[in-house]
Coordinates of C-alpha atoms in Angstrom, one line a residue:
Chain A
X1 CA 20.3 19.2 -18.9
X2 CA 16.7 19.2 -20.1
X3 CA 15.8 16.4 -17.1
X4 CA 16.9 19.0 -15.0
X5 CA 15.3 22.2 -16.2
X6 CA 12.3 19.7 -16.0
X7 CA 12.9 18.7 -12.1
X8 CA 13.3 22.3 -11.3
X9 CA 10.2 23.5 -13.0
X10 CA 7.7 20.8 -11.3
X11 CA 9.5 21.9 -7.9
X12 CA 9.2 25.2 -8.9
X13 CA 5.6 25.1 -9.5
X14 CA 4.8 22.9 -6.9
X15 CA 6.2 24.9 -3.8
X16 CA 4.5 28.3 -5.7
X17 CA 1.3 26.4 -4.9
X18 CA 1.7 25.3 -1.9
X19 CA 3.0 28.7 -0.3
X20 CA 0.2 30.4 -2.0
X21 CA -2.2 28.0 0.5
X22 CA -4.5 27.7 -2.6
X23 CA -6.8 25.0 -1.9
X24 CA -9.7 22.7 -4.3
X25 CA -12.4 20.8 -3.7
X26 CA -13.0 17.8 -5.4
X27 CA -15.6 15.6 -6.1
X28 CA -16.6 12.2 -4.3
X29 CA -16.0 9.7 -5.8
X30 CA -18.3 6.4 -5.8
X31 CA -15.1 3.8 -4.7
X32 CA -14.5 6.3 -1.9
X33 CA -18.2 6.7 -1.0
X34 CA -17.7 3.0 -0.7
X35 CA -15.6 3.1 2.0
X36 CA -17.0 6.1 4.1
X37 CA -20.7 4.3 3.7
X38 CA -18.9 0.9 4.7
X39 CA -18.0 2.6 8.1
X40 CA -20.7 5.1 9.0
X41 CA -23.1 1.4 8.8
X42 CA -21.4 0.0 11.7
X43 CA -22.3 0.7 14.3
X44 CA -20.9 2.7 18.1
X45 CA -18.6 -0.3 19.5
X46 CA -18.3 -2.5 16.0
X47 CA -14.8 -3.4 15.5
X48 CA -12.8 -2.2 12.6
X49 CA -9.3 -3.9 11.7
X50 CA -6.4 -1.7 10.1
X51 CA -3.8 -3.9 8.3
X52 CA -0.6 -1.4 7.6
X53 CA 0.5 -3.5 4.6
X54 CA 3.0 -0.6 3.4
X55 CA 6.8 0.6 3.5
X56 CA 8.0 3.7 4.9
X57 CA 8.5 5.4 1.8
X58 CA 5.2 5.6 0.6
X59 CA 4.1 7.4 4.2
X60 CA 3.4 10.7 2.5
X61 CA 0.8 9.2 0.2
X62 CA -1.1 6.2 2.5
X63 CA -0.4 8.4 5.6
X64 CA -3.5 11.0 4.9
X65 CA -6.0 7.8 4.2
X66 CA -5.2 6.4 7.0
X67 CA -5.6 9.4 9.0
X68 CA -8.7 10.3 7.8
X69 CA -10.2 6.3 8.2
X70 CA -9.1 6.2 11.7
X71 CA -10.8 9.3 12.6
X72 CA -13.8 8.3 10.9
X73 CA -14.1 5.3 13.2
X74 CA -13.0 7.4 16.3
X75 CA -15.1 9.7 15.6
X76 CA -18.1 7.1 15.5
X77 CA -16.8 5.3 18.4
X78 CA -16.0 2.6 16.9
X79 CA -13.4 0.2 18.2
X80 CA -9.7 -0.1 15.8
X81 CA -7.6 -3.0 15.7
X82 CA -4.2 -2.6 14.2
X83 CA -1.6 -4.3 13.2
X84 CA 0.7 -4.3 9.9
X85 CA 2.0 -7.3 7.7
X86 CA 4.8 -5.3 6.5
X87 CA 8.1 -4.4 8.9
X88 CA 7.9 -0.9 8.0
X89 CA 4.6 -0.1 8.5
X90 CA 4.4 -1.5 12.3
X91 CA 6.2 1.3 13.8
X92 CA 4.1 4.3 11.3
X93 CA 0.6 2.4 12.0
X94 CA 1.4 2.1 15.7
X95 CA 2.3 5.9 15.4
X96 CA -0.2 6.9 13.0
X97 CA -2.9 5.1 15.5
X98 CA -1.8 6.6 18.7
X99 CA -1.7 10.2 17.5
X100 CA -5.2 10.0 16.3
X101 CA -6.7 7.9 19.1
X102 CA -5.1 10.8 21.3
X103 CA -7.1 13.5 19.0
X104 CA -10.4 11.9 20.0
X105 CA -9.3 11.1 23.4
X106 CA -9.9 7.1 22.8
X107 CA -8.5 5.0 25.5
X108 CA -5.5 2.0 24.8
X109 CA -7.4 -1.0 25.6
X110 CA -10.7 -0.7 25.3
X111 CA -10.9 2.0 22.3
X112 CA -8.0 0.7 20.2
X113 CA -5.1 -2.4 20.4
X114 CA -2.0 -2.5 18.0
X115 CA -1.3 -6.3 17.8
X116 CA 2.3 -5.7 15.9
X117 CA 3.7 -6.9 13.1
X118 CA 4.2 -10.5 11.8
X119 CA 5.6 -11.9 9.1
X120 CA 4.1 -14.4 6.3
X121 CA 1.1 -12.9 5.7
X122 CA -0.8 -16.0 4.0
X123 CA -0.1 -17.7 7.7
X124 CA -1.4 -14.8 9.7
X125 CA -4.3 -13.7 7.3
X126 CA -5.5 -17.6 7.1
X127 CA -4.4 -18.0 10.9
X128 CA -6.7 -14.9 11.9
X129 CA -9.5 -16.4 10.8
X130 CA -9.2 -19.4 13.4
X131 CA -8.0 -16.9 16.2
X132 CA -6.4 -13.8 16.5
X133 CA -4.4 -15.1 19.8
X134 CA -2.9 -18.0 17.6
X135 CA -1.3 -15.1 15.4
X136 CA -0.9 -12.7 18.0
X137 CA -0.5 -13.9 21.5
X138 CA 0.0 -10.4 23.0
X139 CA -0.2 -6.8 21.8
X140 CA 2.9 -4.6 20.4
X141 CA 4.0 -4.2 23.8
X142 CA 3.6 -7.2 25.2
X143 CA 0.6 -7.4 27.0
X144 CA -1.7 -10.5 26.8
X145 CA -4.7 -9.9 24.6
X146 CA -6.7 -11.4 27.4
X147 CA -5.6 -9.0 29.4
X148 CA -7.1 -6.0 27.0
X149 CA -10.9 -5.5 27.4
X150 CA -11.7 -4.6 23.8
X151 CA -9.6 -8.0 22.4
X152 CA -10.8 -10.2 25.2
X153 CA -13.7 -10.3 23.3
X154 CA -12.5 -10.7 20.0
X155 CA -11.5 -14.3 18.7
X156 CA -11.3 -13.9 14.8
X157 CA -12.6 -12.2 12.2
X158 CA -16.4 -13.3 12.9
X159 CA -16.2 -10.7 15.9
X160 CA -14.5 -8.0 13.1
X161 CA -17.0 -6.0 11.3
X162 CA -14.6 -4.9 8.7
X163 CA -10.8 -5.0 7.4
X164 CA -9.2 -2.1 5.9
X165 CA -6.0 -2.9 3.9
X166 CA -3.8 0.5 3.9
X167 CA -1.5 -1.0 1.1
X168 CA 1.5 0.5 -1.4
X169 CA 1.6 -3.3 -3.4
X170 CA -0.5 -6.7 -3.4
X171 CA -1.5 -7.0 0.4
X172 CA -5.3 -6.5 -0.5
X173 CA -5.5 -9.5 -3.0
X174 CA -4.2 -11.9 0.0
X175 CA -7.0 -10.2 2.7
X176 CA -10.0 -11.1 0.1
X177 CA -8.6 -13.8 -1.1
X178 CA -8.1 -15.5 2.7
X179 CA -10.3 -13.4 4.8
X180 CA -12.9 -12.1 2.4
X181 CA -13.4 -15.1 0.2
X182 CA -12.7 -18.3 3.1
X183 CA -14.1 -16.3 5.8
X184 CA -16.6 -13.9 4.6
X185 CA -15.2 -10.7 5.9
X186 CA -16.0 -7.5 4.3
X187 CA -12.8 -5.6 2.8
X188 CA -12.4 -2.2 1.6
X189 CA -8.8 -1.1 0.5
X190 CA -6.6 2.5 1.4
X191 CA -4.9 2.0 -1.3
X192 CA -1.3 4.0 -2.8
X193 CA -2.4 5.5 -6.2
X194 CA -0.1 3.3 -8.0
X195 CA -2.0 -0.2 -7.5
X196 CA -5.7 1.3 -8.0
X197 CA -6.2 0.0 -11.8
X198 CA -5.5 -3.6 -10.4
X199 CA -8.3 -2.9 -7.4
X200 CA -11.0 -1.6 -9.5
X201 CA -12.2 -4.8 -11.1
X202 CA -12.2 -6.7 -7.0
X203 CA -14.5 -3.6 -6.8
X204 CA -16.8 -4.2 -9.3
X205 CA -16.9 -8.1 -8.2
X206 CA -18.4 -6.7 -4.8
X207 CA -15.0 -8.2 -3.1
X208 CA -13.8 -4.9 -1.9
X209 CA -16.5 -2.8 -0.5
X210 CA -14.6 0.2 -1.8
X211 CA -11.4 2.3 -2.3
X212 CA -10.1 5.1 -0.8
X213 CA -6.7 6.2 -3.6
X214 CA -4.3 8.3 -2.8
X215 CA -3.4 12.0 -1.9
X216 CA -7.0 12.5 -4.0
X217 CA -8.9 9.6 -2.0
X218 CA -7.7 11.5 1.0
X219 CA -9.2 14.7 -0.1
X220 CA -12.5 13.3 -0.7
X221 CA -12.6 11.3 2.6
X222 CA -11.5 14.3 4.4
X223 CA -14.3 15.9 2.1
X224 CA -17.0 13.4 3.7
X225 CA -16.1 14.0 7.1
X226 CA -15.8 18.0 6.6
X227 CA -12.3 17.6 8.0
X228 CA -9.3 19.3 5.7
X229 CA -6.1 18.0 6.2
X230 CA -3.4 17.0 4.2
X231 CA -5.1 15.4 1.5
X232 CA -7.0 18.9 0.7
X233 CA -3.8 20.8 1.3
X234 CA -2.3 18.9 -1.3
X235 CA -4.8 19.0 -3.9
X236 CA -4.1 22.4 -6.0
X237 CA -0.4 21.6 -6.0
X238 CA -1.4 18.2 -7.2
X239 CA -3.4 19.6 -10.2
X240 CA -0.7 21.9 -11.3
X241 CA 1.7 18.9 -11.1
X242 CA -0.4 17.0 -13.6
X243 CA -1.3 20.0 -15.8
X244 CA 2.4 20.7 -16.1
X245 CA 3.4 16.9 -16.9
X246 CA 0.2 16.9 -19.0
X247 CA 1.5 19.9 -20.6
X248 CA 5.1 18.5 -20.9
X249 CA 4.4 15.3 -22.9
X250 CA 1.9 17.4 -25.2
X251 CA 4.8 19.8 -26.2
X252 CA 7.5 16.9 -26.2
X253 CA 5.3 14.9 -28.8
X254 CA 5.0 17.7 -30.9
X255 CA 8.8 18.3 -31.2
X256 CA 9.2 15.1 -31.7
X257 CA 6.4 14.5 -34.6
X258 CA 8.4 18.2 -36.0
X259 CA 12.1 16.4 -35.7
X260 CA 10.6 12.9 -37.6
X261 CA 9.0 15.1 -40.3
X262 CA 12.5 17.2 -41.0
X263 CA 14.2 13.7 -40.9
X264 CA 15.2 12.5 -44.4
X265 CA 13.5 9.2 -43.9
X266 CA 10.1 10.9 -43.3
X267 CA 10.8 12.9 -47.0
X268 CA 11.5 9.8 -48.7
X269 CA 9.1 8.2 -51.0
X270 CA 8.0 5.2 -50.9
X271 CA 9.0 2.9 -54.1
Chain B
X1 CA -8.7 -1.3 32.7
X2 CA -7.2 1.5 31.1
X3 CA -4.0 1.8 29.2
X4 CA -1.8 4.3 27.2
X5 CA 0.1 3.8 24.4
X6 CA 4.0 3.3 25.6
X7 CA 5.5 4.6 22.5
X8 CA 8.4 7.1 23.7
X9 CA 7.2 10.9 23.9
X10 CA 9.1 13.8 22.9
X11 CA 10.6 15.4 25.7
X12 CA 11.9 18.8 24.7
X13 CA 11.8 21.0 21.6
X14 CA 15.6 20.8 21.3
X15 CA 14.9 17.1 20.2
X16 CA 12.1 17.7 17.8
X17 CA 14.7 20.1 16.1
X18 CA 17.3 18.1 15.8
X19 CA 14.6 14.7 14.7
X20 CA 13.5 17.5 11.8
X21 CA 16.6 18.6 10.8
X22 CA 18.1 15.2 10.1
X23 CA 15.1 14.6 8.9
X24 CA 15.7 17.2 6.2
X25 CA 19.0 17.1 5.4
X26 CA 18.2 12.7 4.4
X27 CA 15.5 14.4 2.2
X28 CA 17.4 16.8 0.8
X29 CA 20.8 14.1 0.4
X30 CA 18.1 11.9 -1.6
X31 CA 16.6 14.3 -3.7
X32 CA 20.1 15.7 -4.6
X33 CA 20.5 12.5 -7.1
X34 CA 18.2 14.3 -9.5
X35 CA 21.0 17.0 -9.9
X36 CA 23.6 13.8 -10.8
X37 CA 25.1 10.9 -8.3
X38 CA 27.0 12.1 -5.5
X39 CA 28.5 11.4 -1.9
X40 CA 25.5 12.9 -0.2
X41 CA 22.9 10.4 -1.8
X42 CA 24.8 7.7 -1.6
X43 CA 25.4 8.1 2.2
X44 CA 21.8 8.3 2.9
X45 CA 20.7 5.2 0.3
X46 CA 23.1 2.9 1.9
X47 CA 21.3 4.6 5.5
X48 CA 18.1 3.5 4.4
X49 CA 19.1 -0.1 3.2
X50 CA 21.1 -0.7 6.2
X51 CA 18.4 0.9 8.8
X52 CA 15.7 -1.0 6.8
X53 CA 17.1 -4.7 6.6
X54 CA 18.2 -4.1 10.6
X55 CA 15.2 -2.4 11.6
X56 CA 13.4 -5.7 10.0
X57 CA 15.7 -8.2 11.5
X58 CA 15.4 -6.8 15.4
X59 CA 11.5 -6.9 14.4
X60 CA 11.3 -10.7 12.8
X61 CA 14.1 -11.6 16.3
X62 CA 11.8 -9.7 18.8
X63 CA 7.8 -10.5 17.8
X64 CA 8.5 -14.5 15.8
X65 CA 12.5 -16.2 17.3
X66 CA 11.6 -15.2 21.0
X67 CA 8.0 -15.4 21.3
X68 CA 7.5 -18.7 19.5
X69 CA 11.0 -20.3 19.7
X70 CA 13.1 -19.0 22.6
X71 CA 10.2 -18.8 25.4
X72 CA 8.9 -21.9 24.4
X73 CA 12.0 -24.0 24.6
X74 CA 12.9 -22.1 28.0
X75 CA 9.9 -23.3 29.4
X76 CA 10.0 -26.6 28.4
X77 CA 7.8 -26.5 25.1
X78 CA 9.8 -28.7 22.9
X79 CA 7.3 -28.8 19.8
X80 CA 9.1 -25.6 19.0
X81 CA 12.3 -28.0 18.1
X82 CA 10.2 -28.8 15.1
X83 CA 10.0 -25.8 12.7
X84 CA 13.3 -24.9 14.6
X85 CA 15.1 -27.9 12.6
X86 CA 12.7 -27.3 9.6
X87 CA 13.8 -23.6 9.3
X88 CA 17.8 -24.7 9.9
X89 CA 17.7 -27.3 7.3
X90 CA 16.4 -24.4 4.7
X91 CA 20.3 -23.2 5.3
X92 CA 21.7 -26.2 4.4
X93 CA 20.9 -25.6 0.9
X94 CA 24.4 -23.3 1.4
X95 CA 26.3 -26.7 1.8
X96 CA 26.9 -29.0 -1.2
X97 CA 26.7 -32.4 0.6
X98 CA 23.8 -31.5 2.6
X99 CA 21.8 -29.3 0.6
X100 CA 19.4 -32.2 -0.1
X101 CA 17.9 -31.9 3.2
X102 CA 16.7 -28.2 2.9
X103 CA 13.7 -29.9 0.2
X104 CA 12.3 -31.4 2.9
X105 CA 11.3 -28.0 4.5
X106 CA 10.9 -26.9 0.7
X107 CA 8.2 -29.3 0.0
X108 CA 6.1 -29.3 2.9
X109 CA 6.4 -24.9 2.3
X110 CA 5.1 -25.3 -1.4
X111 CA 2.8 -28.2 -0.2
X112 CA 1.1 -25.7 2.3
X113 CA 1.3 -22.9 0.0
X114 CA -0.4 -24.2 -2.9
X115 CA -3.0 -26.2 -0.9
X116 CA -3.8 -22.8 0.5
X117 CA -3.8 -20.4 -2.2
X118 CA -5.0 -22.5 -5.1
X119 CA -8.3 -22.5 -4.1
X120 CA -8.4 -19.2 -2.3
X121 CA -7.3 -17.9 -6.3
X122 CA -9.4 -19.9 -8.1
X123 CA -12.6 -18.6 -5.8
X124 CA -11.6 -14.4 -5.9
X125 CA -9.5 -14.1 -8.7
X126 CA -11.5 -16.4 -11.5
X127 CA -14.6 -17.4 -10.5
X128 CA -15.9 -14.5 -9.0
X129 CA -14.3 -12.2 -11.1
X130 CA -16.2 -14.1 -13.7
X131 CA -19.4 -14.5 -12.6
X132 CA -19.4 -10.4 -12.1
X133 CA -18.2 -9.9 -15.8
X134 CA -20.6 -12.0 -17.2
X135 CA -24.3 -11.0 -14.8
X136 CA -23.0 -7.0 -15.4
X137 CA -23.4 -7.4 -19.2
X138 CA -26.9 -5.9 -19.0
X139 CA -25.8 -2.1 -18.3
X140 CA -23.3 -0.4 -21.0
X141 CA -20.2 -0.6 -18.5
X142 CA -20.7 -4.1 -18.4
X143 CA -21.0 -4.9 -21.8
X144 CA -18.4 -2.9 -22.8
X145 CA -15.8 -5.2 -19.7
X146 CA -17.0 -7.8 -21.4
X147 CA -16.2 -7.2 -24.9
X148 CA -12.6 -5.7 -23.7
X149 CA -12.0 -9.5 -21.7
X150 CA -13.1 -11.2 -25.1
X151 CA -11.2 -9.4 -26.7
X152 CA -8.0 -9.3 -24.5
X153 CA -8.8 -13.1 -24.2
X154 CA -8.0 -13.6 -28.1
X155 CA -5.1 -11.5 -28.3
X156 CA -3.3 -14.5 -26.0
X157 CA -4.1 -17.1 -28.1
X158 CA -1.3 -17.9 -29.6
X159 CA -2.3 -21.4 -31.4
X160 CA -4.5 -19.2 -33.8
X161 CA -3.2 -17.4 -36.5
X162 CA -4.4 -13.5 -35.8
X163 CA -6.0 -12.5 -38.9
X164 CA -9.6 -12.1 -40.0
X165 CA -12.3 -11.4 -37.3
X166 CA -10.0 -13.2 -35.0
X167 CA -7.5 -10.7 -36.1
X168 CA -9.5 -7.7 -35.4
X169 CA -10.9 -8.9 -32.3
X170 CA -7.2 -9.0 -31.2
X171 CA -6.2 -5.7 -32.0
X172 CA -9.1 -4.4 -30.4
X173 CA -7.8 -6.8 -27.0
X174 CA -4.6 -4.6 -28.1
X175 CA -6.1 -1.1 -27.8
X176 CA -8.1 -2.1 -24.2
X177 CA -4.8 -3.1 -22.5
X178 CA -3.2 0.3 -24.0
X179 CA -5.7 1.9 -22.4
X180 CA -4.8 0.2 -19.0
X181 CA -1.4 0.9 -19.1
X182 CA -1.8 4.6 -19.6
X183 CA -4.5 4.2 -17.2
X184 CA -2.0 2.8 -15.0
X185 CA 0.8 4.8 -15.9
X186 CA -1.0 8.2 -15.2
X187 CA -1.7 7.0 -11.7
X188 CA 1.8 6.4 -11.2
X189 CA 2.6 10.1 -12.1
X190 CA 0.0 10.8 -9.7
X191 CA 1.4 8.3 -7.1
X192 CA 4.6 9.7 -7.6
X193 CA 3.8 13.3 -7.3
X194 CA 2.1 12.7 -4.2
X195 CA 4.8 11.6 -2.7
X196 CA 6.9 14.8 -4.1
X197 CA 4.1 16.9 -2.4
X198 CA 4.3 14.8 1.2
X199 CA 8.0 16.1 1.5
X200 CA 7.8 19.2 0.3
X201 CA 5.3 19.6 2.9
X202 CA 7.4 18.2 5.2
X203 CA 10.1 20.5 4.6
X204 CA 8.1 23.6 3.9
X205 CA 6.1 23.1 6.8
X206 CA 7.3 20.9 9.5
X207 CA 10.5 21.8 9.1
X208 CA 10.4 25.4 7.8
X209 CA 7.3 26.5 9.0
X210 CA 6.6 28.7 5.8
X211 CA 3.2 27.0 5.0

């Protein structure tokens, strides 16, 4: 019963906030920095490749830092390259790509390319790194990359300025590992909250360039490019979340240090 | 050239309606396990796994078994016969007298795999991660990483009795990795609620419209 009142008092809370449209700024972070500073150095026409190394169900959290990444690079017209080493991110990066290449008006082609989805990523990272074409002979929908101006002229990952890993598990130890560390690529991570404590030391290493981390990485790289969206939206109800849960264990520990102390063991003496 | 993308566009708002409203309900039949197991959830779990596992399968069939297996052999390319019969013999670890085979496919996967990754790991995972623990000892985040690796680094050795110095050191090791699993716990809530929020968002707002 008490799980329950519990669920319905973090729902509770959390729609309150979010129909009152309250919104909060918060503040940069240096691992997302990292990543906005990796991208605003390349230059108009540099290539950026977009890895969609997640599953569907962690959409509502990746979802907003990809978003905001893409548009960065749209924004500075710099070319995307996407593709996804997990089944269910190929159809939401292919998605996620063309709605926001449409909101800059970029161009299939010669502005952006989704290569797909293939499987094995140690083969297709290590296999990139010799040639893209090996890996992916033809786009998601089947057109030769030859055919393509802006992958015509792209081989591997010498002709890619930088990788970003939008990732829910491991996927970004595989792209330094075989891209960053055999090839020499520069990596920065999108990463899901969850696997940001096992990033941070590849950070400090210099391996990854930086990290953007979830629904609040997406509110400070939203932040940076003076575009709200739903990482800012979510922000407020996200702090009253964590106050409540913060609030939650804080009274749960006190009952429970109150229950041990009227508990005859507790009285006891010891002999 | 110019292209467009060739992904399917919504035609009418009758559609989108209907797309949201399933949508929805799947949320809502998911989110109604927190209330106790029921019909609804379990309907839209067994969805997902079914969708999921068949959504990957036509993917795997349609971008790796016809593009480098299929076409090829169609047009003549026999090579493709060769991780054809590799990848067949990995079933015949199903049958007793010929499950033998399937190690030869086994061994030349591990073969690849380790020749690959063990030096790829050694390079990003150890030596680098290293070299940055030990030249960022200067500054007070550094030497405070390194005395939580030293530390941590004692509390796994389990030849040496933990008492004394060694002891201490240990328990400190004990305290830093507390600290990264709260660390790593909290962001996990924080994962987690995130999620919450992207559905409730979803339904508030796509689906609603109250936001």
């Amino acid at each position: 019963m008490a799980r329950r009142i519990i669920f319905a008092l973090l729902a509770a809370i959390l729609i309150a906030v979010m129909l009152s449209h309250a919104r909060s700024s918060v503040p940069v972070t240096a691992q997302t920095q990292g990543v906005y500073d990796a991208i605003a150095a390349l230059d108009s026409g540099a290539v950026v490749m977009m890895s969609f190394d997640h599953e569907a169900a962690t959409i509502p959290e990746v979802g907003p830092l990809a978003s905001a990444i893409a548009d960065h690079c749209f924004r500075r017209g710099i070319r995307v390259i996407g593709l996804a080493l997990f089944a269910e991110g190929n159809a939401a990066g292919h998605e996620l790509l063309a709605r926001r290449a449409a909101a800059f008006h970029r161009v299939y082609g010669t502005d952006w390319v989704y290569l797909g989805y293939r499987p094995q990523y140690t083969a297709a990272i290590l296999g990139m790194g010799e040639s893209i074409r090996d890996v992916f002979p033809a786009d998601d929908d089947g057109r030769s990359l030859d055919s393509l101006p802006l992958t015509r002229r792209v081989h591997n990952y010498h002709d890619v300025n930088l990788i970003v890993s939008i990732a829910d598990g491991s996927m970004p130890t595989y792209w330094v590992e075989y891209a960053g560390a055999r090839y020499h690529t520069r990596i920065v991570a999108a990463l899901s909250a969850v696997m940001v404590t096992s990033y941070i030391p590849y950070l400090g290493s210099g391996q990854l360039a930086g990290i953007v981390n979830g629904l609040r990485g997406a509110a400070e790289y939203e932040q940076l490019l003076n575009a709200p969206g739903a990482g800012a939206r979510g922000m407020a109800a996200q702090s009253a979340a964590h106050a409540l849960i913060a609030l939650l264990v804080i009274v749960g520990n006190v009952e429970a240090w109150r229950l041990r102390r009227r508990s005859p063991k507790w009285n006891r003496k010891p002999s | 050239m110019a292209f467009t993308t060739s992904k399917p566009q919504v035609e009418s708002e009758a559609i989108v309606n209907w797309e949201l409203t399933i949508t929805a309900l799947l949320t809502l039949a998911i989110y109604s396990f927190l209330y106790g197991d029921n019909p609804f959830y379990r309907f839209a779990e067994h969805l997902l796994v079914g969708l999921s596992i068949g959504y990957s399968l036509v993917l795997t069939v349609g971008s790796i078994i016809m593009p480098k297996v299929v076409t090829p052999l169609a047009h003549g390319d026999f090579a493709a016969l060769v991780p054809l019969l590799l990848g067949g013999a990995m079933f015949l670890r199903l049958s007793t007298r010929l499950g033998r085979w399937s190690q030869i496919p086994m061994a030349l996967l591990i073969g690849a795999g380790a020749g690959a990754s063990i030096p790829a790991m050694l390079q990003a995972r150890v030596l680098k991660q290293m070299a940055s623990t030990i030249s960022g000892v200067g500054s007070v985040d550094g030497a405070i990483i390194l005395m939580g690796v030293l530390a941590t680094l004692t509390y796994f050795v389990f030849t040496r009795e933990q008492t004394g110095l060694w002891g201490k050191s240990a328990t400190v090791g004990r305290y830093f990795m507390m600290i990264f699993f709260g660390a790593t716990f909290a962001y996990t809530v924080m994962s987690r609620v995130a999620l919450l929020i992207g559905r409730l968002e979803f339904l508030l707002g796509d689906w609603l419209h109250t936001l």
